[in-house]
Amino acid sequence: MVKKYLTLLFAMLFVMCKSPQKHETAKLVILISIDQMKSEYLSRFNPQLEAGFKYLLDSAIVYTNAHHNHATTTTAAGHATLATGFFPSHNGITDNTVYNRALGYKHYSIEDTTVRFVGIEDCGLNRVSAKPLLKNTLGDYVKESDNASMSYSIALKDRASILMGGKTANRAFWFDAASTQMVSTDYYKETYPDWAKKYTANEVMHSEISKGWVLDQSFTKMASISSDSFERERGNFNPWFPHTLASFDTMRVPDNKRGAFMWNSPYGDAFVLKFAHQLIQNQDLGTDDHTDILSIGLSAADVIGHHFGPNSYEVLDYYNKIDFYLAEFIEKLNKDVGKENYILLLTADHGVAAMPEYLADQGIDAKRILGDQFDADIARINEKLKDTFMLSDDVILKANYSGVEPNMSIFERNGADLNSVINMLTSELERLEYIAGAYSFLDIKDSSCNKPYIAQIRNSHRDEFGYYVKLVPTENYLIDMRKNGTTHGTPYTYDTHVPLIVKLPRHSGKMIDTKAYTVDIVPTVLDVLGIKTEVHFDGTSLGQSY
């Protein structure tokens, strides 16, 4: 009896003397990435966001100055970064498709031909896995600290789901348009669930597919929104509402239209959120004291943004609609898991550039440089280099919007001086009005190089991937581009500035304008959960800011 009281006394003294802790006991952590979501949407669309986003803005910690801090702001690189706490230079995923310098050709960054699809008889999608990812993800760290924890990920895009899920996820799911099913592979050891085979978009979203994507009746035109039929908006749909199966461009979408509708409308991401709720219920996530992880990628936002641009009716209406689907998901979380039992984070893998024609109409220097002009300029520079260095072989082997690959064999065969040729090449590229910077391997390895954005270039660089000379376009210019749509992939604010919302139990809403980075997400969550690790992340915990 004495021993019992002494033990209790020591325990009480330990608690009293211990410094205050910020650790949370969360049964479930949900990480949501809305593909291509610009931070400015939270303020620009705010008058029409009255459900899920409003709830988060009112009750969560909102970092208004959050950025990716790498140059190649693409889906694969962005998701790997926010899920690992490491820049692409360290996590191994530098782009969606990478030029493999050893092989001499481009391939998908998460390609893995050794895996096989499960849960579906026939699947024509790329075979992919997290094998190329060099760092652990949030789910990997949590499972490492507690082997009873579970981790799942889901998105329309394979690279979003796989890279957020990481190496030890119980399972990652992504979308197959042909079957409208969420598929997966034998890379994951847990049995593919029977319920997921039957939970198809064709059934779950049947009504939405049949009605089509109709502009919300409560839609209010905003000053920042262009007309509904802006000429550069033509993508898989016609550039005006409504968007239906019948309004697909049949040259672009000849078949699998019901699955394609999921990719090209808000209802694809609505389906992902509905599937996520089914996952929580059927896999018993957040039901015990072992913290589970659920990563969710909303990928249709990116497809819509590429086709219609950030100043379109479609992008605004996407956020109008996803606002209510997000609220529905949160309401179910509050009911099934309990609002005091989960942590929810919302961010994005990158932003997007405005249509240059839209900006030009406002007097802003912005242009679309089509592929033909880019190719002609590259050919002219190639001939100038050949003449200058008296070479018979082409100096430029490959080139596109991301960079230029010199013909490295000329330095061995013809004795040309590498530094001289590369310096002239980068100089000529930077003379083009639409190139702000050309960065060679020489620049990247030169610690004294102080070109603008060199730090972000280095954070995106790995020696084994990418062209020898990397390009950054002039701000608001799209280069080597098709005639319609827009894109992302630069170190400019419009591509790097993303939302970062952290909903913690027992914390009130708060706006923080201190600069934060997406590499801070994983160390912050681990810190909140009280999980210790010896890993030295590229990011740091934001715990001191709230």
mmCIF file with all atom_site columns, C-alpha atoms in Angstrom, residues 28 31 78 84 100 107 124 155 158 180-181 185 205 239 337 355 367 377 385 387-388 428 440 464 495 502 525:
data_model
loop_
_atom_site.group_PDB
_atom_site.id
_atom_site.type_symbol
_atom_site.label_atom_id
_atom_site.label_alt_id
_atom_site.label_comp_id
_atom_site.label_asym_id
_atom_site.label_entity_id
_atom_site.label_seq_id
_atom_site.pdbx_PDB_ins_code
_atom_site.Cartn_x
_atom_site.Cartn_y
_atom_site.Cartn_z
_atom_site.occupancy
_atom_site.B_iso_or_equiv
_atom_site.pdbx_formal_charge
_atom_site.auth_seq_id
_atom_site.auth_comp_id
_atom_site.auth_asym_id
_atom_site.auth_atom_id
_atom_site.pdbx_PDB_model_num
ATOM 1  C CA . LEU A 1 28  ? -6.606  10.590 -36.791 1.00 0.00 ? 28  LEU A CA 1
ATOM 2  C CA . LEU A 1 31  ? -3.743  15.803 -44.738 1.00 0.00 ? 31  LEU A CA 1
ATOM 3  C CA . GLY A 1 78  ? 4.993   19.241 -54.518 1.00 0.00 ? 78  GLY A CA 1
ATOM 4  C CA . THR A 1 84  ? 8.212   14.238 -46.381 1.00 0.00 ? 84  THR A CA 1
ATOM 5  C CA . ASN A 1 100 ? 17.162  10.370 -66.790 1.00 0.00 ? 100 ASN A CA 1
ATOM 6  C CA . HIS A 1 107 ? 10.254  8.613  -67.896 1.00 0.00 ? 107 HIS A CA 1
ATOM 7  C CA . GLY A 1 124 ? -4.374  -0.030 -68.443 1.00 0.00 ? 124 GLY A CA 1
ATOM 8  C CA . ALA A 1 155 ? -6.455  10.816 -54.941 1.00 0.00 ? 155 ALA A CA 1
ATOM 9  C CA . ASP A 1 158 ? -1.536  8.169  -58.838 1.00 0.00 ? 158 ASP A CA 1
ATOM 10 C CA . THR A 1 180 ? -14.419 4.486  -62.481 1.00 0.00 ? 180 THR A CA 1
ATOM 11 C CA . GLN A 1 181 ? -12.898 2.472  -59.618 1.00 0.00 ? 181 GLN A CA 1
ATOM 12 C CA . THR A 1 185 ? -1.165  -2.440 -56.616 1.00 0.00 ? 185 THR A CA 1
ATOM 13 C CA . MET A 1 205 ? -21.896 9.961  -58.660 1.00 0.00 ? 205 MET A CA 1
ATOM 14 C CA . PRO A 1 239 ? -15.281 26.881 -72.853 1.00 0.00 ? 239 PRO A CA 1
ATOM 15 C CA . VAL A 1 337 ? -14.212 10.504 -35.049 1.00 0.00 ? 337 VAL A CA 1
ATOM 16 C CA . MET A 1 355 ? -3.653  33.184 -68.621 1.00 0.00 ? 355 MET A CA 1
ATOM 17 C CA . LYS A 1 367 ? 2.889   36.485 -73.297 1.00 0.00 ? 367 LYS A CA 1
ATOM 18 C CA . ASP A 1 377 ? 14.916  30.254 -81.272 1.00 0.00 ? 377 ASP A CA 1
ATOM 19 C CA . LEU A 1 385 ? 27.143  27.978 -81.105 1.00 0.00 ? 385 LEU A CA 1
ATOM 20 C CA . ASP A 1 387 ? 29.677  28.620 -85.871 1.00 0.00 ? 387 ASP A CA 1
ATOM 21 C CA . THR A 1 388 ? 31.402  30.164 -82.857 1.00 0.00 ? 388 THR A CA 1
ATOM 22 C CA . GLU A 1 428 ? 22.142  33.343 -75.468 1.00 0.00 ? 428 GLU A CA 1
ATOM 23 C CA . SER A 1 440 ? 23.584  25.144 -65.694 1.00 0.00 ? 440 SER A CA 1
ATOM 24 C CA . GLU A 1 464 ? 20.853  12.172 -62.122 1.00 0.00 ? 464 GLU A CA 1
ATOM 25 C CA . ASP A 1 495 ? 3.216   29.053 -58.349 1.00 0.00 ? 495 ASP A CA 1
ATOM 26 C CA . VAL A 1 502 ? -3.891  23.499 -39.499 1.00 0.00 ? 502 VAL A CA 1
ATOM 27 C CA . VAL A 1 525 ? 2.730   17.413 -37.105 1.00 0.00 ? 525 VAL A CA 1
#
